[in-house]
Short mmCIF file of C-alpha atoms in Angstrom, two decimals:
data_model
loop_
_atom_site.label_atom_id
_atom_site.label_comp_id
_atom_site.label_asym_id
_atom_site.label_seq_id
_atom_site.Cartn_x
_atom_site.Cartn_y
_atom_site.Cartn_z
CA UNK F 1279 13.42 5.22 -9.30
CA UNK F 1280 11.12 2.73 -8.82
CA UNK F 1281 8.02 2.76 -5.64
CA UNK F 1282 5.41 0.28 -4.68
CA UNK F 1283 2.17 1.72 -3.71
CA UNK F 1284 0.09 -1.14 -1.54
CA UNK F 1285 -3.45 -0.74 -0.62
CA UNK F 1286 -4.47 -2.56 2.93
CA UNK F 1287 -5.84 -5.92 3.17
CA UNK F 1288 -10.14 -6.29 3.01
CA UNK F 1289 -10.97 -4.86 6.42
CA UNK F 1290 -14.08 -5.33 8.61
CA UNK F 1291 -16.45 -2.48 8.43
CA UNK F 1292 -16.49 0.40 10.26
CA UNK F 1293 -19.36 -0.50 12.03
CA UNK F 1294 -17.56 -3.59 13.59
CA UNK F 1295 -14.46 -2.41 14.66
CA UNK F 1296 -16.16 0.75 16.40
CA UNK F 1297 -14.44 3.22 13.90
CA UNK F 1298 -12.72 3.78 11.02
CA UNK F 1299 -9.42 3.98 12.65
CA UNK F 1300 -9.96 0.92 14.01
CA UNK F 1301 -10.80 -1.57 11.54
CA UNK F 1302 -9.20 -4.46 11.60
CA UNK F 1303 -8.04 -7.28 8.22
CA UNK F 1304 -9.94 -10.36 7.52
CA UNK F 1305 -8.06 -13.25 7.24
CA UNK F 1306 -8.81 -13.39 3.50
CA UNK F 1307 -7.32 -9.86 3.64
CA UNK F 1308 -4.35 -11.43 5.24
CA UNK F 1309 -4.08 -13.99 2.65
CA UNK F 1310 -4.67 -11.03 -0.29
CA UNK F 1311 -1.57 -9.40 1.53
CA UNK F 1312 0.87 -12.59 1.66
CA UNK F 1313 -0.19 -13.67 -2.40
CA UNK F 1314 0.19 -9.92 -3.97
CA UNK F 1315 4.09 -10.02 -1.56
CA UNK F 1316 5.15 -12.89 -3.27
CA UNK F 1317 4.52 -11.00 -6.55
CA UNK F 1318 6.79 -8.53 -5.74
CA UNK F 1319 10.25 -7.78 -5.41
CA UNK F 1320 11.72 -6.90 -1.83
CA UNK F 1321 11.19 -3.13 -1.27
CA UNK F 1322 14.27 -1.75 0.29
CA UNK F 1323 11.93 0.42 3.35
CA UNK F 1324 8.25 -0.19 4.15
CA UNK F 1325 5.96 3.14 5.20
CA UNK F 1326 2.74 2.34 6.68
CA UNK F 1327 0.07 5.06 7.38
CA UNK F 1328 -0.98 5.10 11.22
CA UNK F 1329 -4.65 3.10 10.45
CA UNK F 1330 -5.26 -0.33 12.23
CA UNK F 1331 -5.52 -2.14 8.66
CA UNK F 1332 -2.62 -0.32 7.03
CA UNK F 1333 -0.28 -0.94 9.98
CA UNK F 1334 -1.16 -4.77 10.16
CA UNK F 1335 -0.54 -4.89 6.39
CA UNK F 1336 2.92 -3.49 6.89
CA UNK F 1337 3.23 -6.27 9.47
CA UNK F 1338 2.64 -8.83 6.88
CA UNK F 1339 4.60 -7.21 4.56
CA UNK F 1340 7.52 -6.90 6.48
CA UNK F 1341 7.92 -10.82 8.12
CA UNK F 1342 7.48 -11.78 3.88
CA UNK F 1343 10.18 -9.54 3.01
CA UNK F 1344 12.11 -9.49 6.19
CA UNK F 1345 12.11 -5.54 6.06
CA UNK F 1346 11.14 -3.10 9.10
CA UNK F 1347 7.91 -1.14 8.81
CA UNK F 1348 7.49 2.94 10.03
CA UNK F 1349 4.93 4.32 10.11
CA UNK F 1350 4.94 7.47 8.43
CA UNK F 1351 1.73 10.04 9.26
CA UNK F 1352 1.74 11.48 5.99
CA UNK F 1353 0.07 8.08 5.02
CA UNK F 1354 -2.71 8.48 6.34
CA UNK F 1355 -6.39 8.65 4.21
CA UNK F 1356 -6.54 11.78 3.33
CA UNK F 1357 -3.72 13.19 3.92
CA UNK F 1358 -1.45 11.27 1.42
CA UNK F 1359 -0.94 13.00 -1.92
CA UNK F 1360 1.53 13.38 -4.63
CA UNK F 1361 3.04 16.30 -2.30
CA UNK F 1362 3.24 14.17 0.81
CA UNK F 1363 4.76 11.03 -1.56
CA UNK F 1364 7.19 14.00 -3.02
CA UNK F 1365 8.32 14.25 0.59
CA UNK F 1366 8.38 10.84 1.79
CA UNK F 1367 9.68 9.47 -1.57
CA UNK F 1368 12.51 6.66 -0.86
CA UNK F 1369 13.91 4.54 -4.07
CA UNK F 1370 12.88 1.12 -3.96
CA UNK F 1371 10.47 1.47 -0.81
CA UNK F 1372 6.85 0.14 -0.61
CA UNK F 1373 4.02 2.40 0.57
CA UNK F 1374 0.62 0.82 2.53
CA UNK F 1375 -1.97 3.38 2.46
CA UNK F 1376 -5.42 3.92 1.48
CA UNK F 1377 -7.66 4.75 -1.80
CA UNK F 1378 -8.75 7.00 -2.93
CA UNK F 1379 -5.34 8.84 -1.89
CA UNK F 1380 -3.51 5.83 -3.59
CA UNK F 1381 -5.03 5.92 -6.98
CA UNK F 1382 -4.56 10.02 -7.07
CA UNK F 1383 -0.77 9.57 -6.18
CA UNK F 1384 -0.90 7.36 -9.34
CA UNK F 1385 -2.77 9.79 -11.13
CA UNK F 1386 -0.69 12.36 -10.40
CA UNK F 1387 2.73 10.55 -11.58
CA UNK F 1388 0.65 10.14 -15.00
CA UNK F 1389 -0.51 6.20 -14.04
CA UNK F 1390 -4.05 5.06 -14.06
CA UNK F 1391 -5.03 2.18 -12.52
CA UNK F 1392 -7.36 0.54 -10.06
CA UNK F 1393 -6.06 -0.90 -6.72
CA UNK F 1394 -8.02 -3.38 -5.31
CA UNK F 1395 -7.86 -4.13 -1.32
CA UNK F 1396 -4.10 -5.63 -0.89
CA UNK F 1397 -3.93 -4.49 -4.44
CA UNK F 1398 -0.03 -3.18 -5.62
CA UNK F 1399 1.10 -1.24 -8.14
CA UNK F 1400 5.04 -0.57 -9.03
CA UNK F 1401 5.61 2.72 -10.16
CA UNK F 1402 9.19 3.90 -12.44
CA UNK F 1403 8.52 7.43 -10.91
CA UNK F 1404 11.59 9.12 -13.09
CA UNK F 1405 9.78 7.75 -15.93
CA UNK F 1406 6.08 8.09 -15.06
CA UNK F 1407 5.17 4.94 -16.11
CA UNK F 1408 3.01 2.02 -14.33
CA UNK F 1409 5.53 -0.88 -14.42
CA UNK F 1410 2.82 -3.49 -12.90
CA UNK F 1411 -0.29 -3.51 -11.10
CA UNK F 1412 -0.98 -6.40 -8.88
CA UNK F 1413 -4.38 -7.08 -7.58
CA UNK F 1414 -5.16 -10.14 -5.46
CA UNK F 1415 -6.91 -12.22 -8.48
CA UNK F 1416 -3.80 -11.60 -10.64
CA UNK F 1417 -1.57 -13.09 -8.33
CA UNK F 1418 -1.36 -17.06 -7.40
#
C-alpha cells in the first residue's frame, strides 16, 4: 500500500500574494515540481489541499502524469494529520499538502524525514517504512 506525500512548489511570501491562502509558486518552484515528477512513478489519484500553491502543484502534477487532481479539504495546513490521511487514504495516490502537517503524517506512519518545498516522499504504509524521499537537489 504504497502513498506519495508531495510538499508544494517554493511559493512567494505571504506578504506578496496578500495572504497565506493566496500565495502563489515561483517558477523555480514550478521547475522543483516538474524534476521531483519525473522521479516518480504515476500515482493512480492526485489530492490537493484547497491553498493557491498546493492546488497549482497538483496542476503540474497532473499534465506530467496525465492524472486528474481533487481537491480534498482535509489537506489543508493544519488540518491534515495521520487521522485525516487514515480517511482519505487511496493505494497508489499522491498527496500535495503542506509541512509541518506532511512531516507529522510521516512521523506518525513511523518515517522520518525532511521534505523540502516540491520535496516527495513514497511511503509502504502496510509496512511503515519510507521507500524514498525525493527533494528537488536529489532529483535531475
Amino acid at each position: 500500500m504504497i502513498a506519495i506525500l508531495f510538499r508544494h512548489g517554493k511559493a512567494v511570501s505571504a506578504q506578496r500574494a496578500g495572504s497565506d491562502e493566496e500565495r502563489w509558486l515561483t517558477e523555480e518552484g514550478k521547475e522543483d515540481v516538474r524534476r521531483v515528477a519525473k522521479c516518480l512513478p504515476t500515482p493512480t489519484a492526485i489530492y490537493s489541499s484547497p491553498l493557491r500553491r498546493a492546488k497549482e502543484t497538483a496542476e503540474i502534477l497532473s499534465e506530467v502524469f496525465n492524472v486528474p487532481y481533487e481537491v480534498k479539504e482535509e489537506l489543508s495546513s493544519g488540518k491534515f494529520n495521520l487521522e485525516t490521511f487514515a480517511k482519505v487514504f487511496k493505494p497508489g495516490a499522491l498527496y500535495v499538502a503542506h509541512n509541518p502537517d506532511l512531516e507529522e503524517v510521516l512521523r506518525g506512519l513511523g518515517c522520518e524525514a525532511k521534505l523540502s518545498a516540491g520535496g516527495a516522499a513514497v511511503v509502504n504504509v502496510g509496512a511503515r517504512k519510507l521507500l524514498a524521499l525525493l527533494n528537488p537537489e536529489y532529483c535531475p
